[in-house]
Short mmCIF file of C-alpha atoms in Angstrom, two decimals:
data_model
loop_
_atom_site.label_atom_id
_atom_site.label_comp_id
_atom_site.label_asym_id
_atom_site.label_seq_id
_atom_site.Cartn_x
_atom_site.Cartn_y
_atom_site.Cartn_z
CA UNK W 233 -0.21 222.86 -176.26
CA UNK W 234 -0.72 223.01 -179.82
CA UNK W 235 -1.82 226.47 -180.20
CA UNK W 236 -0.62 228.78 -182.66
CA UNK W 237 2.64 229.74 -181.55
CA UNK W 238 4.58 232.61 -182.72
CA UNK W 239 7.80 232.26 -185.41
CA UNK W 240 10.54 233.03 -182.63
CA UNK W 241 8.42 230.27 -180.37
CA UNK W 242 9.02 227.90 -183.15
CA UNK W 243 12.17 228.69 -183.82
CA UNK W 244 13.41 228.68 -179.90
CA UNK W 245 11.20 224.89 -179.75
CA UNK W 246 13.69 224.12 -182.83
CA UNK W 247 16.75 224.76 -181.59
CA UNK W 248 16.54 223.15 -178.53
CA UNK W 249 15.89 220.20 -180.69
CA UNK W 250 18.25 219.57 -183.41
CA UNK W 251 21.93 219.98 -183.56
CA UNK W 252 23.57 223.12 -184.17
CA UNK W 253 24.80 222.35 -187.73
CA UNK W 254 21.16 221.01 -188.54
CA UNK W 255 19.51 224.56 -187.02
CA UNK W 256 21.38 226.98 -188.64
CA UNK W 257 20.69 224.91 -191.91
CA UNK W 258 16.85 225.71 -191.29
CA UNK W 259 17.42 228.74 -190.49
CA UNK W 260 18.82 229.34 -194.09
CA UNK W 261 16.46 227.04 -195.95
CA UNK W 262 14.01 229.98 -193.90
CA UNK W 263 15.15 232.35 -195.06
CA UNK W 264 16.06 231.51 -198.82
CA UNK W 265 12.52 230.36 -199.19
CA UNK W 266 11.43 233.70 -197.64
CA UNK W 267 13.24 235.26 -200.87
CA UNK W 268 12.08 232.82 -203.08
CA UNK W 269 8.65 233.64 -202.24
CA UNK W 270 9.13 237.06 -202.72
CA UNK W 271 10.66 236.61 -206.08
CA UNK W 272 7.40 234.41 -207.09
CA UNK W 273 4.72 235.28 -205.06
CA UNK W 274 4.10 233.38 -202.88
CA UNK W 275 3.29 233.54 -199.00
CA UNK W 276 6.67 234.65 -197.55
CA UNK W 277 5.78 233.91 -194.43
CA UNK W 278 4.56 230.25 -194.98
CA UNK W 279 7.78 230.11 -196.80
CA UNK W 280 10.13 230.91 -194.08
CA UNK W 281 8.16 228.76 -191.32
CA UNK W 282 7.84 225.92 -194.30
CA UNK W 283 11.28 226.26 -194.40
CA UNK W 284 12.21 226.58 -191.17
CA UNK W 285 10.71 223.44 -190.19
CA UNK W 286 10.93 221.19 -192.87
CA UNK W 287 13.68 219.23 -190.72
CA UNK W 288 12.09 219.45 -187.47
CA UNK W 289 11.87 215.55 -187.36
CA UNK W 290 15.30 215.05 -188.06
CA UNK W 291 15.64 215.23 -184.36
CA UNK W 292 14.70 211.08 -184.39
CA UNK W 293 17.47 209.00 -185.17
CA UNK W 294 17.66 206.84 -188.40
CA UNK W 295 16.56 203.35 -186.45
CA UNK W 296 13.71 205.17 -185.05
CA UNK W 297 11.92 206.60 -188.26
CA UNK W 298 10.37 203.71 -189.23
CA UNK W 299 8.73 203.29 -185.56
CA UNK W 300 7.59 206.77 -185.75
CA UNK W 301 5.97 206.94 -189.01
CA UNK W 302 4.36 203.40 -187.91
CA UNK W 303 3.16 205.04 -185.08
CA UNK W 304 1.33 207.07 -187.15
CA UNK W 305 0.10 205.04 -189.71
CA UNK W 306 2.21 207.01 -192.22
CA UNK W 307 2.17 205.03 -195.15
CA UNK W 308 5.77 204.32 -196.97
CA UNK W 309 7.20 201.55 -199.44
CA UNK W 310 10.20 199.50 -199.90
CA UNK W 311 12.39 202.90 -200.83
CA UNK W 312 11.86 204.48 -197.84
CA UNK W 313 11.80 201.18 -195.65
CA UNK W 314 15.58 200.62 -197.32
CA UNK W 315 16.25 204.73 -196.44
CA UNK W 316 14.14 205.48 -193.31
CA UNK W 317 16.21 208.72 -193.44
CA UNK W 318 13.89 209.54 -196.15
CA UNK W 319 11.07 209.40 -193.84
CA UNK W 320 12.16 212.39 -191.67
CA UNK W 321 10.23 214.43 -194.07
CA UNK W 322 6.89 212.80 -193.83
CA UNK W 323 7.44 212.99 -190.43
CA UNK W 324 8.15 216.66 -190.33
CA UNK W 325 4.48 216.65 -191.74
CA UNK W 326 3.02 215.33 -188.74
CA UNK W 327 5.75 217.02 -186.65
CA UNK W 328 4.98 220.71 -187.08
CA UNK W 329 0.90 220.04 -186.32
CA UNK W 330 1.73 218.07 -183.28
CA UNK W 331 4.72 219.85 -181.98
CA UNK W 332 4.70 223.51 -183.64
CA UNK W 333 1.62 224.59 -183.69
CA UNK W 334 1.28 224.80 -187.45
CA UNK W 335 -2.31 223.82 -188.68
CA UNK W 336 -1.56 224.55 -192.40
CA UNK W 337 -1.99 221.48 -195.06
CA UNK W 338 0.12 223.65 -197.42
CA UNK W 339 3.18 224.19 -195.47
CA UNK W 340 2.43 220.13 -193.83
CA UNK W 341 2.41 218.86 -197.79
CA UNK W 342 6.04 221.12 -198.44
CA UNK W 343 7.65 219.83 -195.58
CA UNK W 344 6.42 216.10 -196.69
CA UNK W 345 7.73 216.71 -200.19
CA UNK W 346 10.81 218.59 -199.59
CA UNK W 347 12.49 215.22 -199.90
CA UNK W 348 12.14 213.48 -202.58
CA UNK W 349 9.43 216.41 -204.36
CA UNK W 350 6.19 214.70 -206.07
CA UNK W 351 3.88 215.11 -208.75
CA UNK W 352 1.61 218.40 -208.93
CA UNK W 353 3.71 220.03 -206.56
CA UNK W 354 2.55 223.72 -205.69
CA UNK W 355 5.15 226.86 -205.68
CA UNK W 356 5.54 226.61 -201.76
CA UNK W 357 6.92 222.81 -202.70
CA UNK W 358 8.88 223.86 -205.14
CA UNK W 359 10.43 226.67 -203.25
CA UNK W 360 11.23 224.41 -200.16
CA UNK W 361 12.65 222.05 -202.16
CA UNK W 362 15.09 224.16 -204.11
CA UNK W 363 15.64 226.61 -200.96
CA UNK W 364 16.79 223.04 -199.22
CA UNK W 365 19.09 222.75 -202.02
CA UNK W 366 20.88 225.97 -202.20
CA UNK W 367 20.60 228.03 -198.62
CA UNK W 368 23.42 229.55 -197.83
CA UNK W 369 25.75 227.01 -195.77
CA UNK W 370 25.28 223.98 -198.85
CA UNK W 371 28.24 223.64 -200.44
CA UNK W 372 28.63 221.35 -203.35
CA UNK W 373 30.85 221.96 -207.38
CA UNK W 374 26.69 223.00 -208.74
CA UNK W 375 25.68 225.07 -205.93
CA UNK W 376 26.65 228.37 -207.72
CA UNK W 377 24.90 227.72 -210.94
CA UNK W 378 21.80 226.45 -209.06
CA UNK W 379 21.94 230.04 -206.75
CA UNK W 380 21.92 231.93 -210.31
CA UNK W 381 19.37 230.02 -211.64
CA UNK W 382 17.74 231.22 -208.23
CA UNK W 383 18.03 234.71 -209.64
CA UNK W 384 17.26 234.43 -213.73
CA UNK W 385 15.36 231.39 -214.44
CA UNK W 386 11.26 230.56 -213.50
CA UNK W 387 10.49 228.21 -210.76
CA UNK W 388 10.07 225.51 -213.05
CA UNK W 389 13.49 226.08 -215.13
CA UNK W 390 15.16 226.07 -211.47
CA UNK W 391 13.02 222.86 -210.40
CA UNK W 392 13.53 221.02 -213.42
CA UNK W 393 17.57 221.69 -213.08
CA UNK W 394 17.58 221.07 -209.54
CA UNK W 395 15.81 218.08 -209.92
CA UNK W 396 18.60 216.80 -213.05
CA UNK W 397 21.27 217.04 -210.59
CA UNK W 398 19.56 215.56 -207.54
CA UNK W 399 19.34 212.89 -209.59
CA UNK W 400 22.78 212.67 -211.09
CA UNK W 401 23.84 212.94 -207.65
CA UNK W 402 22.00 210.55 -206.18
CA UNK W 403 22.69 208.19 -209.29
CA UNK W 404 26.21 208.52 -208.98
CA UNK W 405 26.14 207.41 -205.64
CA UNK W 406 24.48 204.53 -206.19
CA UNK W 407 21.76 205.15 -204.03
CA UNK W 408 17.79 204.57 -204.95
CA UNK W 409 15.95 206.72 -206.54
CA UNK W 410 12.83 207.44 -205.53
CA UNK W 411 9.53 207.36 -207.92
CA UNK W 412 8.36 210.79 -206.95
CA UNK W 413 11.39 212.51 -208.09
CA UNK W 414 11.03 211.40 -211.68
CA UNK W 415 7.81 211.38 -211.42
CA UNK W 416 8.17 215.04 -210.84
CA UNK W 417 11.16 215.58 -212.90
CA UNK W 418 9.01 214.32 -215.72
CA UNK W 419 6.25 216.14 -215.25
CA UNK W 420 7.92 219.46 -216.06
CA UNK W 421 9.34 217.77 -219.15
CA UNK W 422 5.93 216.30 -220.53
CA UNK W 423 4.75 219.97 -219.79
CA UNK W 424 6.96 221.17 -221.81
CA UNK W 425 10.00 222.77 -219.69
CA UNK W 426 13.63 222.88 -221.02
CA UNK W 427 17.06 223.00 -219.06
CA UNK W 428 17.85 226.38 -218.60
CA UNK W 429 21.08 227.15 -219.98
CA UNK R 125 6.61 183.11 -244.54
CA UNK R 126 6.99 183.31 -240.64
CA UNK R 127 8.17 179.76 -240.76
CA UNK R 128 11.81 179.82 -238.58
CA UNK R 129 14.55 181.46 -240.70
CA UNK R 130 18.55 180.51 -240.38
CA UNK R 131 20.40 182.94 -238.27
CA UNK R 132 21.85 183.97 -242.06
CA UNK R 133 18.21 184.47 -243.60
CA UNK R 134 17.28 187.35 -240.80
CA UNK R 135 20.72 188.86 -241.15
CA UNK R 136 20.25 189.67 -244.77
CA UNK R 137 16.22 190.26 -244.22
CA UNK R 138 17.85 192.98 -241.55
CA UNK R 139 20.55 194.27 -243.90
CA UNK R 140 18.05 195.10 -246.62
CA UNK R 141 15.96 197.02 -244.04
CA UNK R 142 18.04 199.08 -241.57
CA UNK R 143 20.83 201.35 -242.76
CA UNK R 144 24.27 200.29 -242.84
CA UNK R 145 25.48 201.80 -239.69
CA UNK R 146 22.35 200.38 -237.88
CA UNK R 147 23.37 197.05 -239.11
CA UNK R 148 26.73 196.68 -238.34
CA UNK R 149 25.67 198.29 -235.01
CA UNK R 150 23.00 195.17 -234.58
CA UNK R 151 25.83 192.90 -235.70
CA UNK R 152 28.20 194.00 -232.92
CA UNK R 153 25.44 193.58 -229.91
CA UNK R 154 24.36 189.84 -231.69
CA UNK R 155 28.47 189.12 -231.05
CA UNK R 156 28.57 191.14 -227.53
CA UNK R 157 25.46 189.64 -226.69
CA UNK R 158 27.02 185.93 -227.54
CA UNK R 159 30.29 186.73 -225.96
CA UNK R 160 28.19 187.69 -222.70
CA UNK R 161 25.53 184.75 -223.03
CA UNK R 162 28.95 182.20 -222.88
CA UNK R 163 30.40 184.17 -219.80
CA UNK R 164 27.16 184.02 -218.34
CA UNK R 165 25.76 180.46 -218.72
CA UNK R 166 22.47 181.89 -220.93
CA UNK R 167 21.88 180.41 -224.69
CA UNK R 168 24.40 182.09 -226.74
CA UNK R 169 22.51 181.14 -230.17
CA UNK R 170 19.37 183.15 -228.42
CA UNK R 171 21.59 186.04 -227.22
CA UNK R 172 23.10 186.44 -230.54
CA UNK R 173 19.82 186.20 -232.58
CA UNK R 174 18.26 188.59 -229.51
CA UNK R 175 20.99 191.06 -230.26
CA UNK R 176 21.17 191.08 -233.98
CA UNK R 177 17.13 191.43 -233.85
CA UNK R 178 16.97 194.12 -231.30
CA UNK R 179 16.86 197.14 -233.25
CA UNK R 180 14.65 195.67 -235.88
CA UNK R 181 11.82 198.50 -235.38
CA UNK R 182 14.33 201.50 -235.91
CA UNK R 183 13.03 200.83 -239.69
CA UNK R 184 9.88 202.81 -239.01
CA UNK R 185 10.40 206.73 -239.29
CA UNK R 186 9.88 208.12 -235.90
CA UNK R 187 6.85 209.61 -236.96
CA UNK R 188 5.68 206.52 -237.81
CA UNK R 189 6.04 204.86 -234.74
CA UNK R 190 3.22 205.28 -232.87
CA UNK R 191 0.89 204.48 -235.58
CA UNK R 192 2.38 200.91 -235.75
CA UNK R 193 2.30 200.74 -231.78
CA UNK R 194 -1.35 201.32 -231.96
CA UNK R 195 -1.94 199.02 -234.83
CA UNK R 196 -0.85 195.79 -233.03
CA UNK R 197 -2.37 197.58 -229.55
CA UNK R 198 0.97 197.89 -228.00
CA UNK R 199 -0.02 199.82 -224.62
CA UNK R 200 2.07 202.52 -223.46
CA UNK R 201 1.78 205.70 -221.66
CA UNK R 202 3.16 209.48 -221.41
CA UNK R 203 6.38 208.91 -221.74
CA UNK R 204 6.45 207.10 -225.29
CA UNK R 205 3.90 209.58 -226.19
CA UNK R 206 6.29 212.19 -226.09
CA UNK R 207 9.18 210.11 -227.39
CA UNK R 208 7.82 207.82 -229.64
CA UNK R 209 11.52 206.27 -230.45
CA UNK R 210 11.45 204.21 -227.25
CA UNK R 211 8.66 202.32 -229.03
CA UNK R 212 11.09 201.04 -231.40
CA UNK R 213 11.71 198.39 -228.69
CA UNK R 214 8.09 197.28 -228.12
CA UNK R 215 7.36 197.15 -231.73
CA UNK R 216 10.91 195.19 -231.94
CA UNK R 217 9.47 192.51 -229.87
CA UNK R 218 6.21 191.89 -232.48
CA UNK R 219 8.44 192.30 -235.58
CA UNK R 220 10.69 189.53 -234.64
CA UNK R 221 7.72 187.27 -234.75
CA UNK R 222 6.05 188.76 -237.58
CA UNK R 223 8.82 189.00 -240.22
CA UNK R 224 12.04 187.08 -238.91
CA UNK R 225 10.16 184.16 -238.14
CA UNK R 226 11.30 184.09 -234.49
CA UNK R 227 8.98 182.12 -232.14
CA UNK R 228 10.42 182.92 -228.54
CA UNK R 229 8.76 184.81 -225.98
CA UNK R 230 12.38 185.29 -224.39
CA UNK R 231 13.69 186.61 -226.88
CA UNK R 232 10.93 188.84 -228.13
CA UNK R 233 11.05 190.28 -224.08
CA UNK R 234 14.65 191.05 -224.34
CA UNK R 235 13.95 193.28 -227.18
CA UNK R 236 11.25 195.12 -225.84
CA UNK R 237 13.17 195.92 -223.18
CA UNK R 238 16.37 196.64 -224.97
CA UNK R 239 16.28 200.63 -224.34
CA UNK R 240 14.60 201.31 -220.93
CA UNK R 241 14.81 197.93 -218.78
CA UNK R 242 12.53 196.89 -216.45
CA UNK R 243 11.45 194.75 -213.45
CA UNK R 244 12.76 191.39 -212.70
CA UNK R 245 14.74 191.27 -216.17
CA UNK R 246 16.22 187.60 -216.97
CA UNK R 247 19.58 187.10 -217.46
CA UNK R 248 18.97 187.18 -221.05
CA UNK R 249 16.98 190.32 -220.86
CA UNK R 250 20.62 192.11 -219.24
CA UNK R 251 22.63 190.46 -221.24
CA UNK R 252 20.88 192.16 -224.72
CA UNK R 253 20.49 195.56 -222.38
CA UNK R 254 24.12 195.82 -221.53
CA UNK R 255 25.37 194.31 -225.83
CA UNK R 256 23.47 197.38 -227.01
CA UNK R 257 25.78 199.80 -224.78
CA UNK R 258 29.21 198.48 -225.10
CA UNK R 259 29.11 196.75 -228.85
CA UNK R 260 32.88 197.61 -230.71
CA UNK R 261 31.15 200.55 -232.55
CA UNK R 262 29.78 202.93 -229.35
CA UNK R 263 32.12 205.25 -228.63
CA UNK R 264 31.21 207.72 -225.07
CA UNK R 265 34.07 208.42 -222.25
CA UNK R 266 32.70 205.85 -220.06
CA UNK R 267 32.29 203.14 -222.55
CA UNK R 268 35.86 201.30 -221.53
CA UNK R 269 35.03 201.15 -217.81
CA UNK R 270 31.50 199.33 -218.76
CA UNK R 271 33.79 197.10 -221.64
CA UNK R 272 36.18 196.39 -218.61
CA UNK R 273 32.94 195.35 -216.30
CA UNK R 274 31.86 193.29 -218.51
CA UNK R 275 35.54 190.91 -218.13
CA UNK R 276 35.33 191.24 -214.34
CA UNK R 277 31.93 192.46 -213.02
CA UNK R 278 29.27 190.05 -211.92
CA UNK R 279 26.16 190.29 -214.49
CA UNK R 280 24.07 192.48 -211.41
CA UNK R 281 26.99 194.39 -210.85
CA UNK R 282 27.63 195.36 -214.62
CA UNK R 283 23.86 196.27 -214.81
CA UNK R 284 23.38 198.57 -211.92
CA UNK R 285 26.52 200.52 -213.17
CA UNK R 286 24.91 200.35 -216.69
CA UNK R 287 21.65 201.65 -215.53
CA UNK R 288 23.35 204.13 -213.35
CA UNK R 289 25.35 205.86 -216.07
CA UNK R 290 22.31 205.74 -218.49
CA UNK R 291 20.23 207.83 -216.35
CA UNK R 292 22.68 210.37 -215.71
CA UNK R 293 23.40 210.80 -219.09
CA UNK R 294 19.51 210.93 -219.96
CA UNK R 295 19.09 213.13 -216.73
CA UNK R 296 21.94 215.49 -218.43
CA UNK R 297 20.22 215.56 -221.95
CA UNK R 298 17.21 217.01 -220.43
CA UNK R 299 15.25 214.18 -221.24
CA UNK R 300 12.50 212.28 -219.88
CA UNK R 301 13.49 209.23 -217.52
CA UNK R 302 11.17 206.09 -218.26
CA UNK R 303 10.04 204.36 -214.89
CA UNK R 304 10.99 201.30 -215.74
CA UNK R 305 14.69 202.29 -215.74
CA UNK R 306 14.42 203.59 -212.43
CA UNK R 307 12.58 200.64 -211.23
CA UNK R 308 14.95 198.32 -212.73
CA UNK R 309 18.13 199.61 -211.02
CA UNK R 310 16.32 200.40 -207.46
CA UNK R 311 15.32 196.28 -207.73
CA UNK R 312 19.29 195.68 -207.73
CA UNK R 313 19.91 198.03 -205.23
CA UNK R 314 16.96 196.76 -203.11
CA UNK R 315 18.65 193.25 -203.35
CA UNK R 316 22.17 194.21 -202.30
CA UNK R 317 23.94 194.89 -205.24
CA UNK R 318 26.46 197.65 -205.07
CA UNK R 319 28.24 199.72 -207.97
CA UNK R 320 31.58 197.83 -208.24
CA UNK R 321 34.49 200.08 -208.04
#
């Protein structure tokens, strides 16, 4: 059941799965991250099924995350125990070996990251992450300048803004912050990135 | 000579130390700071001597700083490497003892954690945190709202919006975010408190 299965299988097995609103958001995240790719060379084809997938276990509702990550002895603190929403994308990382065929760590560790991003994240993170951010159907007062960036600046420039106004964002809503993301965030910094401007 | 000085002896140690705007800036948090210690129930005489102590470091040149952290083997990590003004605060907390003859491990923890926070800060610790942000001379757009929460918010409350609007403004700069910050306002968040309105 878990053999390779082709992109259209995937994408038929998605579909059926998650709302309409959800799929053709996947279907964008696809295919920006397909472009991205190109732009930075990276695997376009991981890209788009990375990207494509990344919320395939958004299908569980919010009270049942926590049950499904126990189930598989995904480990998680008190951040995501407060947000189990958060755990849809460590779940997506099991999700796409056990239900889409994908036996890639690489695309498994974008899809877990695509959240809340990491430290030492690879290009294929980075591009799901900021594909997630800006596919065509997001629509939020920064979206523009974060598409341009898209276009001009390097994948860390782009991360490192993208990153700034996740976190302004999620700031200003008084939500938690998670770790990884300034743990990431500062990585670029200590590295020796600078906003773009 | 590190016998305890009157709150009049460290003022005028102070004034012949940090420039004049610093000092009239470390008078207003000592007053802030008292005003808050009486609304909150904490020890206004420690609050005020807290507040007109916290900056005490900001004497060493920048350059300087780490040199002094290592002399009196202050730990710290990457992200005081890279801005060695945050030490100011750690170094704060063993110049207090060392020149203004203050003997108070509260005290000395409140200014070390004056600029970035931390976990499971006392009320004394918040108090000094929030003085240094809203004394008479700061002067941002959001600095009236946080005056205002500070008449009508709940100590938690004031803090979490505190912390909140310090990290997107340090998000905004570009600059690195210390964990402690982060950890310090997720801890409020984790225990229920919401930004007041």
């Amino acid at each position: 059941m878990n053999a390779k299965l082709s992109y259209d299988e995937r994408k038929q097995l998605l579909a059926a799965r998650l709302k309409p609103s959800r799929f053709r958001h996947s279907l964008g995240v696809a295919e920006t991250a397909a472009q991205l790719a190109a732009r930075f060379g990276v695997d376009a084809e991981a890209a788009r099924t990375a990207g494509l997938l990344h919320d395939c276990a958004r299908e569980f509702p919010n009270e049942a995350m926590r049950a499904e990550a126990d189930k598989r002895q995904i480990p998680y603190g008190p951040i995501e125990r407060a947000m189990p929403l958060l755990l849809h994308a460590y779940l997506g990382a099991a999700r796409v070996r056990e239900l889409y065929g994908v036996d890639d760590d690489a695309i498994s560790q974008a899809i877990y990251r695509h959240t809340v991003g990491g430290p030492q994240m690879t290009r294929l993170d980075k591009i799901i992450w900021y594909a997630d951010m800006i596919e065509p159907s997001r629509d939020y007062p920064e979206v523009e300048m974060l598409r341009r960036l898209a276009r001009e600046a390097s994948l860390d420039e782009m991360l490192l803004m993208g990153l700034t106004e996740s976190i302004k964002f999620v700031a200003a809503k008084g939500h938690l912050l998670h770790p990884h993301t300034i743990e990431a965030r500062n990585e670029l910094l200590l590295r020796g990135v600078k906003l773009p401007v």
